[in-house]
Tab-separated table of C-alpha atoms and ligand atoms in Angstrom:
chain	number	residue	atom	x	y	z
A	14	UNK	CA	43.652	80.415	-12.855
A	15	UNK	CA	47.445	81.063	-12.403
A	16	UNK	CA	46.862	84.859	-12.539
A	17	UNK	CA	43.861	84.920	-10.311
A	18	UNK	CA	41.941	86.356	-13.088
A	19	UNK	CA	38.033	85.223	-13.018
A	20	UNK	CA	36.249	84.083	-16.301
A	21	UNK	CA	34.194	87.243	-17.623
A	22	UNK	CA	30.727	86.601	-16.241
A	23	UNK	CA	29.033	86.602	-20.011
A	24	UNK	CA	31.594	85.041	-21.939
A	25	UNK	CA	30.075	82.364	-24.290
A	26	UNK	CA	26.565	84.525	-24.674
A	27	UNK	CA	25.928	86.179	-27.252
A	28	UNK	CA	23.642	89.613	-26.190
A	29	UNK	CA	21.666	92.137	-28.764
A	30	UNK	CA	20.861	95.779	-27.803
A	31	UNK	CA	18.878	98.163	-29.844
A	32	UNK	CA	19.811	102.019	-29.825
A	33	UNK	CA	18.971	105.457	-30.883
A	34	UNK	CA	15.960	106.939	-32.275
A	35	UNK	CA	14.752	105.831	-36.021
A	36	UNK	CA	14.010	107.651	-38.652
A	37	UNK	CA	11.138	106.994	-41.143
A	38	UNK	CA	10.946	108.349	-44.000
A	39	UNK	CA	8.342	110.696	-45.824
A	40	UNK	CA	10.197	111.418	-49.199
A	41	UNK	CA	13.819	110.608	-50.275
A	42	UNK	CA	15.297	113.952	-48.016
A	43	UNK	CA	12.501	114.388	-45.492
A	44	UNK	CA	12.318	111.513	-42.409
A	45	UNK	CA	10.268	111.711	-38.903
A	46	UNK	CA	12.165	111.313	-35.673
A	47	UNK	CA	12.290	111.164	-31.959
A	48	UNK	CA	15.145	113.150	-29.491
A	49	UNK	CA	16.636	110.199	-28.458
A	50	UNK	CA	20.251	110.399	-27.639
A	51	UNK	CA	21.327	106.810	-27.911
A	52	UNK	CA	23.343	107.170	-24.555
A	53	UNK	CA	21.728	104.525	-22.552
A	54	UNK	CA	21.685	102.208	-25.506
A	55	UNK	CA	25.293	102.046	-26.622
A	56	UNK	CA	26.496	102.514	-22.786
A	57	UNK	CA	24.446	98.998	-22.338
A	58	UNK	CA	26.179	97.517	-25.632
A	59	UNK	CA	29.664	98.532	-24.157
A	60	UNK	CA	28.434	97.130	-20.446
A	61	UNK	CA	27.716	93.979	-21.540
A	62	UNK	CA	30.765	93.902	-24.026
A	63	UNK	CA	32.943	94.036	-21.233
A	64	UNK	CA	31.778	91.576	-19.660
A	65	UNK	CA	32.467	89.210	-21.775
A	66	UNK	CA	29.426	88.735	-24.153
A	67	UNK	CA	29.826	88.916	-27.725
A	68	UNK	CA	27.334	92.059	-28.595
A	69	UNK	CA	25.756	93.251	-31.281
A	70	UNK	CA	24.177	97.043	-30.998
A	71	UNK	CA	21.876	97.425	-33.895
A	72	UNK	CA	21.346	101.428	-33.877
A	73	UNK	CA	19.374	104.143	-35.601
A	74	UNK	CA	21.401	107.108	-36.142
A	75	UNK	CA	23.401	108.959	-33.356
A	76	UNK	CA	26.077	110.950	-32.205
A	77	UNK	CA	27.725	108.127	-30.606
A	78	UNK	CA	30.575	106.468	-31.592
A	79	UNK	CA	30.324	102.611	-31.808
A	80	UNK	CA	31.085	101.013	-28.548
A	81	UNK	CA	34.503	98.752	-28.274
A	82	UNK	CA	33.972	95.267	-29.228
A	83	UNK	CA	30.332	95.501	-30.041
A	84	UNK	CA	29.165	94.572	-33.300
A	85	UNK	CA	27.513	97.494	-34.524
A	86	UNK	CA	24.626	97.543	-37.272
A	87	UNK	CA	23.532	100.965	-38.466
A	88	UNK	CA	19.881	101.604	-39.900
A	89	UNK	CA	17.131	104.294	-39.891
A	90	UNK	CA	13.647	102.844	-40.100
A	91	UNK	CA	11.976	100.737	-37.785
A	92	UNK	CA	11.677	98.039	-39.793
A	93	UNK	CA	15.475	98.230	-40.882
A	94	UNK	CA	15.797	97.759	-37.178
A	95	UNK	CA	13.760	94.637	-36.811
A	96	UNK	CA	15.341	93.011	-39.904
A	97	UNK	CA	19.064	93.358	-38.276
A	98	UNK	CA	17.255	91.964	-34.582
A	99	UNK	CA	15.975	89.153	-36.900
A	100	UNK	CA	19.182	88.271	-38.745
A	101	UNK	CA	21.378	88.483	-34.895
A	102	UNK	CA	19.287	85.655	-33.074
A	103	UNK	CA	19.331	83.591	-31.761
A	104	UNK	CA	21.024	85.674	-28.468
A	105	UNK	CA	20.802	84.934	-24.897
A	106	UNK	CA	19.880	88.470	-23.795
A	107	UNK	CA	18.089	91.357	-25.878
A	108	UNK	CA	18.078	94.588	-24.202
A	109	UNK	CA	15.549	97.059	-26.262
A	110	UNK	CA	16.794	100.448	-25.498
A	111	UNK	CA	15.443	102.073	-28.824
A	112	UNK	CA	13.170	105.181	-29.376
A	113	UNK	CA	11.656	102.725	-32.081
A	114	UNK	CA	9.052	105.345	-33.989
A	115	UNK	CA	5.691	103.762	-33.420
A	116	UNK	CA	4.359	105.203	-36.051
A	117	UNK	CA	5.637	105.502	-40.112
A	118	UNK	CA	4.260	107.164	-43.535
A	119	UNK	CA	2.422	104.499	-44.518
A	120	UNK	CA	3.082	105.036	-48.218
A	121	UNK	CA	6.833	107.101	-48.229
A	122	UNK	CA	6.932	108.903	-51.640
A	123	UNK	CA	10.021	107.706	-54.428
A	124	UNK	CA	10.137	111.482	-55.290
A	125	UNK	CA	10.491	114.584	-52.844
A	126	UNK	CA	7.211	115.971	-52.424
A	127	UNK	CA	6.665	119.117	-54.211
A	128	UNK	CA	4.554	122.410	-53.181
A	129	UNK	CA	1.973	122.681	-55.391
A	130	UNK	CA	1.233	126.299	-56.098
A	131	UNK	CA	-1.987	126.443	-54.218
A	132	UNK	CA	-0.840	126.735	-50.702
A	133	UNK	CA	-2.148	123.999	-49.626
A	134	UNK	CA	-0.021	121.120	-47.022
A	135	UNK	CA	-0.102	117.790	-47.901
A	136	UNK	CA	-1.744	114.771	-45.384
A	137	UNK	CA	0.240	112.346	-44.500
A	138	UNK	CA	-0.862	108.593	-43.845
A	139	UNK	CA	0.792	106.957	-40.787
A	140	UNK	CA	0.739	103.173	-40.108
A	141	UNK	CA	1.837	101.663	-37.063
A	142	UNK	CA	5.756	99.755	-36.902
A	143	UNK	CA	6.368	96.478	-35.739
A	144	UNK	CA	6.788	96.080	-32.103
A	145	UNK	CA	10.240	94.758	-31.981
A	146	UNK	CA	10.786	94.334	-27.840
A	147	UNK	CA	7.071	92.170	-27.821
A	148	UNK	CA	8.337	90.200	-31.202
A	149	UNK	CA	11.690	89.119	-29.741
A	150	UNK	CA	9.390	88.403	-26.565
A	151	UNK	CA	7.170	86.515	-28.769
A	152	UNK	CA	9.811	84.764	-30.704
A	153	UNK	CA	8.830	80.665	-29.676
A	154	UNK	CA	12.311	78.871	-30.262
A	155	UNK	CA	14.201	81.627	-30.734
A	156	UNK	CA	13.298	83.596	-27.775
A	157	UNK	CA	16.398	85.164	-25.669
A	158	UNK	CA	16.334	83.677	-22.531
A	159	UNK	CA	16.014	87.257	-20.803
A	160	UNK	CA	14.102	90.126	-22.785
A	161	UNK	CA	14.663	93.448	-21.745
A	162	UNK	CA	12.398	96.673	-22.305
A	163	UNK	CA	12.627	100.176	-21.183
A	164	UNK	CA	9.982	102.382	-20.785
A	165	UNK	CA	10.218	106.146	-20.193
A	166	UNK	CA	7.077	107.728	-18.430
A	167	UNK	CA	5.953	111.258	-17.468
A	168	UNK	CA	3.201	109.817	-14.457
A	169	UNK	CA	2.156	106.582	-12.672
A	170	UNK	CA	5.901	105.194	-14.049
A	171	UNK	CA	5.410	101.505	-12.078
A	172	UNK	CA	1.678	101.057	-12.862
A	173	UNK	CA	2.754	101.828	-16.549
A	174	UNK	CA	5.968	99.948	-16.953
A	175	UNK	CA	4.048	96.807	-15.608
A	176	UNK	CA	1.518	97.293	-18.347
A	177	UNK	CA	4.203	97.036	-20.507
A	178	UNK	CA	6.027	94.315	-19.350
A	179	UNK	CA	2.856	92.497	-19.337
A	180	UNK	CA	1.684	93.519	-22.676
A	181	UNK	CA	4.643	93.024	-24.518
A	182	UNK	CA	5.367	89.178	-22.501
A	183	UNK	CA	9.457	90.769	-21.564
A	184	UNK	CA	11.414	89.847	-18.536
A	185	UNK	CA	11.937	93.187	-17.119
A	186	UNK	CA	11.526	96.776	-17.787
A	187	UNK	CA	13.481	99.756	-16.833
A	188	UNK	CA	11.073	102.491	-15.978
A	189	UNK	CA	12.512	105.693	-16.804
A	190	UNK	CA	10.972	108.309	-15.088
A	191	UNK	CA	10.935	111.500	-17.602
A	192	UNK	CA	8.680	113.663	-15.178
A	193	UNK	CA	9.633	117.664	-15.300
A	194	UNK	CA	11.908	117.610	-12.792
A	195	UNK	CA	13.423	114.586	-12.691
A	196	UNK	CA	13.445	114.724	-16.696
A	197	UNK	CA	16.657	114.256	-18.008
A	198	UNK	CA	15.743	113.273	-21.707
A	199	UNK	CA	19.021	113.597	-23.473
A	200	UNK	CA	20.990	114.438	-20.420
A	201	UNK	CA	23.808	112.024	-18.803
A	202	UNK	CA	21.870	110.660	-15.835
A	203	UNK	CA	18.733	108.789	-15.375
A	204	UNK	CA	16.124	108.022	-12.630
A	205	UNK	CA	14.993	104.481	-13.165
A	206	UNK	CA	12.878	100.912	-11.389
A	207	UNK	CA	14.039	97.903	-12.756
A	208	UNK	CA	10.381	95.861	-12.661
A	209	UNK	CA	10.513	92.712	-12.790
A	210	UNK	CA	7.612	89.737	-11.972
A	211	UNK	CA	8.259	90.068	-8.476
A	212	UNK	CA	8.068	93.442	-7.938
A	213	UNK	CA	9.509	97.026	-8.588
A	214	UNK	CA	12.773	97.685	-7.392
A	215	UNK	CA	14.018	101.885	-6.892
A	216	UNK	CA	17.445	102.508	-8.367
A	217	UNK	CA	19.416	105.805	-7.287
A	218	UNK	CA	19.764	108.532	-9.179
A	219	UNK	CA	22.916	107.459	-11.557
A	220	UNK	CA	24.977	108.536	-14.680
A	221	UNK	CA	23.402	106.191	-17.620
A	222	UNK	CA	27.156	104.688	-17.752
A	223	UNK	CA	26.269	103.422	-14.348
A	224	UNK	CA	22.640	102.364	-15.126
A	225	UNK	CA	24.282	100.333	-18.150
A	226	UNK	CA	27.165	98.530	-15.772
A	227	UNK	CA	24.787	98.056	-13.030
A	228	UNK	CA	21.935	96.592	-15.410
A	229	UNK	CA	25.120	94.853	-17.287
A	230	UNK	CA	25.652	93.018	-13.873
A	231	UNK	CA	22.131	91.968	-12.709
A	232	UNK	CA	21.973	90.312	-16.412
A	233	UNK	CA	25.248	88.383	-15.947
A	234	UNK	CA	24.128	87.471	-12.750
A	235	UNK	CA	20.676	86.358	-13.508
A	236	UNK	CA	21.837	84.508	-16.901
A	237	UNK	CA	24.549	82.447	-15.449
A	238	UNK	CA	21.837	81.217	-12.366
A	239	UNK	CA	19.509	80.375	-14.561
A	240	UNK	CA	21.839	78.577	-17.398
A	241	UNK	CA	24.214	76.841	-15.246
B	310	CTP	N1	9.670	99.208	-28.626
B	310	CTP	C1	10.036	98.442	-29.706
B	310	CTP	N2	9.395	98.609	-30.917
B	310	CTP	C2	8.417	99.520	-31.046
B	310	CTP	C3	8.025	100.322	-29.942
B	310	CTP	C4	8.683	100.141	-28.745
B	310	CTP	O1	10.934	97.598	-29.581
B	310	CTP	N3	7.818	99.661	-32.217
B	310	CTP	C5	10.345	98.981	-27.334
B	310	CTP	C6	11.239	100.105	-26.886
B	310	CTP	O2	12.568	99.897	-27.345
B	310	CTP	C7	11.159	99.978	-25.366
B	310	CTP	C8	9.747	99.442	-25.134
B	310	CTP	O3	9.334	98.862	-26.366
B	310	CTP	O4	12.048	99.004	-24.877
B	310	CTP	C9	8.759	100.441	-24.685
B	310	CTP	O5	8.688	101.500	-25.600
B	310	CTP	P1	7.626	102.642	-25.350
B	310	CTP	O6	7.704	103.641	-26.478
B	310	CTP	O7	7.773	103.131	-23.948
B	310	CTP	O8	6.280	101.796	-25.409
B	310	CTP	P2	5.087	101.759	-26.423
B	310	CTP	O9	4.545	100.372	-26.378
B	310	CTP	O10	5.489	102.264	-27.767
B	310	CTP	O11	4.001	102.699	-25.758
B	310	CTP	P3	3.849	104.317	-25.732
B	310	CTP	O12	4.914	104.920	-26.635
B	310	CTP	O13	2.460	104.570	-26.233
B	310	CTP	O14	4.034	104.687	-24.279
B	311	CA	CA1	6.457	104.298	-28.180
Protein backbone atom coordinates (compact mmCIF):
# COMPACT_ATOMS: atom_id res chain seq x y z
CA UNK A 1 0.00 0.00 0.00
CA UNK A 2 0.82 3.77 -0.31
CA UNK A 3 2.88 3.64 2.93
CA UNK A 4 4.67 0.45 2.18
CA UNK A 5 3.18 -0.99 5.21
CA UNK A 6 2.51 -4.99 4.86
CA UNK A 7 -0.87 -6.53 6.06
CA UNK A 8 -0.19 -8.06 9.69
CA UNK A 9 0.50 -11.70 8.92
CA UNK A 10 -2.62 -12.98 11.31
CA UNK A 11 -5.04 -10.42 10.74
CA UNK A 12 -8.53 -11.98 10.13
CA UNK A 13 -7.68 -15.16 12.64
CA UNK A 14 -8.86 -15.33 15.53
CA UNK A 15 -6.06 -17.31 18.07
CA UNK A 16 -6.76 -18.70 21.88
CA UNK A 17 -3.90 -19.18 24.41
CA UNK A 18 -4.25 -20.65 27.80
CA UNK A 19 -2.00 -19.29 30.77
CA UNK A 20 -0.91 -19.62 34.29
CA UNK A 21 -1.26 -22.28 36.74
CA UNK A 22 -4.99 -23.20 38.14
CA UNK A 23 -6.11 -23.45 41.22
CA UNK A 24 -8.59 -26.10 42.53
CA UNK A 25 -10.15 -25.83 45.28
CA UNK A 26 -10.35 -27.94 48.61
CA UNK A 27 -12.66 -25.67 50.81
CA UNK A 28 -13.93 -22.07 50.21
CA UNK A 29 -10.13 -20.47 51.42
CA UNK A 30 -7.87 -23.45 50.77
CA UNK A 31 -7.00 -24.28 46.73
CA UNK A 32 -4.07 -26.66 45.23
CA UNK A 33 -1.61 -25.17 42.79
CA UNK A 34 1.35 -25.46 40.55
CA UNK A 35 4.57 -22.67 40.33
CA UNK A 36 3.75 -21.64 37.12
CA UNK A 37 4.61 -18.14 36.26
CA UNK A 38 2.35 -17.45 33.34
CA UNK A 39 5.35 -15.78 31.43
CA UNK A 40 5.44 -17.89 28.40
CA UNK A 41 1.69 -17.88 28.20
CA UNK A 42 0.76 -14.21 28.14
CA UNK A 43 4.19 -13.38 26.17
CA UNK A 44 2.50 -15.85 23.38
CA UNK A 45 -1.01 -13.96 23.77
CA UNK A 46 0.85 -10.56 23.23
CA UNK A 47 3.06 -12.33 20.18
CA UNK A 48 0.34 -13.28 18.36
CA UNK A 49 -1.68 -10.01 19.23
CA UNK A 50 0.73 -8.14 17.42
CA UNK A 51 0.58 -9.74 14.72
CA UNK A 52 -2.49 -9.10 13.89
CA UNK A 53 -4.78 -11.91 15.32
CA UNK A 54 -7.59 -11.11 17.42
CA UNK A 55 -6.55 -13.13 20.84
CA UNK A 56 -8.09 -14.26 23.57
CA UNK A 57 -5.72 -15.42 26.73
CA UNK A 58 -7.92 -17.35 29.03
CA UNK A 59 -5.62 -17.42 32.34
CA UNK A 60 -5.51 -18.87 35.82
CA UNK A 61 -4.21 -16.47 38.22
CA UNK A 62 -0.82 -14.58 37.84
CA UNK A 63 1.32 -11.84 38.39
CA UNK A 64 1.04 -10.70 34.95
CA UNK A 65 -0.66 -7.97 33.72
CA UNK A 66 -3.05 -8.63 30.75
CA UNK A 67 -1.29 -8.41 27.50
CA UNK A 68 -2.29 -5.32 24.98
CA UNK A 69 -5.08 -6.14 22.78
CA UNK A 70 -5.69 -9.62 23.99
CA UNK A 71 -8.91 -10.53 25.26
CA UNK A 72 -8.27 -11.70 28.57
CA UNK A 73 -10.56 -14.26 30.61
CA UNK A 74 -9.59 -14.82 34.22
CA UNK A 75 -10.48 -18.20 36.11
CA UNK A 76 -8.98 -20.62 38.71
CA UNK A 77 -10.06 -24.20 38.19
CA UNK A 78 -9.42 -26.34 35.43
CA UNK A 79 -12.62 -26.73 34.43
CA UNK A 80 -13.31 -22.84 34.61
CA UNK A 81 -10.55 -22.96 32.09
CA UNK A 82 -12.08 -25.37 29.66
CA UNK A 83 -15.51 -23.67 29.85
CA UNK A 84 -13.90 -20.12 28.64
CA UNK A 85 -11.72 -22.46 25.70
CA UNK A 86 -15.26 -23.80 24.93
CA UNK A 87 -17.20 -20.54 24.76
CA UNK A 88 -13.88 -18.75 22.42
CA UNK A 89 -14.06 -21.33 19.42
CA UNK A 90 -14.17 -21.66 17.00
CA UNK A 91 -10.25 -20.10 16.57
CA UNK A 92 -7.75 -20.78 13.98
CA UNK A 93 -4.84 -21.41 16.37
CA UNK A 94 -4.93 -22.63 20.16
CA UNK A 95 -1.70 -22.45 21.84
CA UNK A 96 -2.02 -24.45 25.39
CA UNK A 97 0.58 -22.91 27.52
CA UNK A 98 -1.24 -23.71 30.92
CA UNK A 99 0.04 -25.54 34.10
CA UNK A 100 -3.61 -27.03 33.87
CA UNK A 101 -3.73 -29.10 37.48
CA UNK A 102 -4.24 -32.66 36.39
CA UNK A 103 -5.60 -33.54 39.25
CA UNK A 104 -8.72 -31.81 41.59
CA UNK A 105 -10.60 -32.62 45.08
CA UNK A 106 -12.97 -34.63 43.76
CA UNK A 107 -15.68 -33.53 46.18
CA UNK A 108 -14.42 -29.59 47.28
CA UNK A 109 -16.17 -28.92 50.66
CA UNK A 110 -19.08 -25.71 50.79
CA UNK A 111 -17.61 -25.08 54.32
CA UNK A 112 -13.82 -24.63 55.40
CA UNK A 113 -12.75 -27.76 56.79
CA UNK A 114 -12.42 -27.75 60.43
CA UNK A 115 -9.73 -29.57 62.84
CA UNK A 116 -11.44 -31.85 64.71
CA UNK A 117 -9.95 -32.10 68.16
CA UNK A 118 -8.40 -35.46 67.71
CA UNK A 119 -5.33 -34.67 65.78
CA UNK A 120 -6.05 -36.39 63.16
CA UNK A 121 -5.53 -34.89 59.02
CA UNK A 122 -8.16 -35.25 56.83
CA UNK A 123 -7.87 -37.49 53.22
CA UNK A 124 -8.50 -35.90 50.45
CA UNK A 125 -10.14 -37.48 47.20
CA UNK A 126 -8.54 -36.36 43.90
CA UNK A 127 -10.16 -36.91 40.45
CA UNK A 128 -8.51 -36.32 37.34
CA UNK A 129 -9.39 -32.69 35.10
CA UNK A 130 -10.31 -32.58 31.69
CA UNK A 131 -7.55 -32.59 29.25
CA UNK A 132 -8.14 -29.35 27.58
CA UNK A 133 -4.98 -29.29 24.81
CA UNK A 134 -6.29 -33.21 23.62
CA UNK A 135 -10.16 -31.83 23.73
CA UNK A 136 -9.51 -28.79 21.52
CA UNK A 137 -7.37 -31.48 19.50
CA UNK A 138 -10.31 -33.66 19.55
CA UNK A 139 -12.84 -31.04 18.82
CA UNK A 140 -14.37 -32.59 15.07
CA UNK A 141 -15.81 -29.29 13.41
CA UNK A 142 -14.57 -27.06 15.62
CA UNK A 143 -11.04 -28.04 15.68
CA UNK A 144 -8.35 -25.02 15.29
CA UNK A 145 -6.63 -25.59 12.32
CA UNK A 146 -3.17 -25.68 14.29
CA UNK A 147 -3.19 -27.03 18.03
CA UNK A 148 -0.42 -26.21 20.05
CA UNK A 149 0.93 -28.02 23.33
CA UNK A 150 3.86 -27.52 25.50
CA UNK A 151 5.40 -29.92 27.47
CA UNK A 152 8.05 -29.32 30.15
CA UNK A 153 10.33 -32.43 30.92
CA UNK A 154 13.12 -33.24 33.42
CA UNK A 155 14.70 -36.44 30.97
CA UNK A 156 14.28 -38.03 27.50
CA UNK A 157 12.44 -34.34 26.58
CA UNK A 158 11.92 -35.46 22.55
CA UNK A 159 10.94 -39.11 23.20
CA UNK A 160 8.39 -37.57 25.75
CA UNK A 161 7.05 -34.57 23.95
CA UNK A 162 6.31 -36.96 20.94
CA UNK A 163 4.29 -39.12 23.27
CA UNK A 164 2.43 -36.27 23.87
CA UNK A 165 1.86 -34.90 20.73
CA UNK A 166 0.75 -38.24 19.74
CA UNK A 167 -1.42 -38.92 22.63
CA UNK A 168 -3.15 -35.86 22.82
CA UNK A 169 -3.69 -35.80 18.45
CA UNK A 170 -1.92 -31.68 18.58
CA UNK A 171 0.07 -30.17 15.82
CA UNK A 172 3.16 -29.42 17.65
CA UNK A 173 4.67 -29.35 21.00
CA UNK A 174 7.20 -27.18 22.57
CA UNK A 175 9.42 -29.34 24.68
CA UNK A 176 10.61 -27.46 27.52
CA UNK A 177 13.49 -28.87 28.91
CA UNK A 178 13.26 -28.28 32.92
CA UNK A 179 16.44 -30.52 33.65
CA UNK A 180 18.66 -29.10 36.82
CA UNK A 181 20.73 -27.13 35.01
CA UNK A 182 19.11 -25.99 32.27
CA UNK A 183 15.91 -25.53 34.64
CA UNK A 184 14.63 -22.27 34.50
CA UNK A 185 11.02 -22.89 35.94
CA UNK A 186 9.83 -19.43 36.69
CA UNK A 187 12.86 -17.71 35.35
CA UNK A 188 12.86 -15.37 32.04
CA UNK A 189 14.46 -17.76 29.56
CA UNK A 190 13.69 -21.12 28.26
CA UNK A 191 15.44 -24.07 26.49
CA UNK A 192 12.95 -25.54 24.10
CA UNK A 193 12.31 -28.22 20.53
CA UNK A 194 9.48 -27.27 18.68
CA UNK A 195 8.31 -31.13 17.54
CA UNK A 196 6.40 -31.34 15.04
CA UNK A 197 5.30 -34.63 12.61
CA UNK A 198 8.36 -34.33 10.80
CA UNK A 199 10.74 -34.19 13.26
CA UNK A 200 12.29 -32.29 16.31
CA UNK A 201 13.72 -29.12 15.67
CA UNK A 202 16.57 -27.46 18.60
CA UNK A 203 15.79 -23.85 19.41
CA UNK A 204 18.61 -21.64 21.17
CA UNK A 205 18.64 -20.79 24.40
CA UNK A 206 16.15 -17.54 24.38
CA UNK A 207 14.25 -15.05 26.70
CA UNK A 208 10.47 -16.56 26.71
CA UNK A 209 9.58 -13.01 24.98
CA UNK A 210 11.61 -14.39 22.17
CA UNK A 211 10.29 -18.02 22.31
CA UNK A 212 6.69 -16.31 22.12
CA UNK A 213 7.66 -13.91 18.87
CA UNK A 214 9.58 -16.61 17.31
CA UNK A 215 6.73 -19.34 17.90
CA UNK A 216 4.26 -16.19 17.06
CA UNK A 217 6.02 -16.24 13.56
CA UNK A 218 6.29 -19.96 12.60
CA UNK A 219 2.30 -19.91 13.37
CA UNK A 220 1.65 -16.95 11.04
CA UNK A 221 3.72 -18.49 8.67
CA UNK A 222 2.38 -21.95 8.73
CA UNK A 223 -1.43 -20.66 8.96
CA UNK A 224 -1.37 -18.36 6.05
CA UNK A 225 0.39 -21.51 3.73
CA UNK A 226 -1.94 -23.67 4.65
CA UNK A 227 -5.24 -21.28 4.44
CA UNK A 228 -4.43 -19.35 1.45
N1 LIG B 1 -2.85 -29.76 29.38
C1 LIG B 1 -4.16 -29.37 29.31
N2 LIG B 1 -5.07 -29.86 30.23
C2 LIG B 1 -4.68 -30.70 31.19
C3 LIG B 1 -3.32 -31.12 31.28
C4 LIG B 1 -2.43 -30.61 30.35
O1 LIG B 1 -4.53 -28.59 28.42
N3 LIG B 1 -5.57 -31.16 32.06
C5 LIG B 1 -1.91 -29.25 28.36
C6 LIG B 1 -0.88 -28.29 28.88
O2 LIG B 1 -1.34 -26.95 28.77
C7 LIG B 1 0.29 -28.55 27.93
C8 LIG B 1 0.15 -30.03 27.58
O3 LIG B 1 -1.20 -30.37 27.87
O4 LIG B 1 0.15 -27.83 26.73
C9 LIG B 1 1.07 -30.93 28.29
O5 LIG B 1 0.92 -30.79 29.68
P1 LIG B 1 1.76 -31.73 30.63
O6 LIG B 1 1.41 -31.42 32.06
O7 LIG B 1 3.19 -31.68 30.21
O8 LIG B 1 1.20 -33.15 30.18
P2 LIG B 1 0.32 -34.23 30.91
O9 LIG B 1 -0.45 -34.93 29.84
O10 LIG B 1 -0.48 -33.63 32.01
O11 LIG B 1 1.38 -35.26 31.46
P3 LIG B 1 2.33 -35.23 32.78
O12 LIG B 1 1.96 -34.02 33.62
O13 LIG B 1 2.03 -36.52 33.48
O14 LIG B 1 3.73 -35.16 32.23
CA1 LIG C 1 0.37 -32.40 33.75
Amino acid sequence: NLLGLRKAPLQGKRALVTSGPTYEPIDPVRYIANRSSGKQGHAIAAALARLGAETILVSGPTREPDPLGVTVHHIESAREMLGACEAALPVDIAVCAAAVADWRVADASDQKLKKDGSGSAPTLQLATNPDILAGLAAAGAKRPKLVIGFAAETEKLIEHAQGKLARKGCDWIIANDVSSGSGTFGGDSNLVHLITRSGAEAWPRMSKLEIADRLAQRIAETVSTTTH
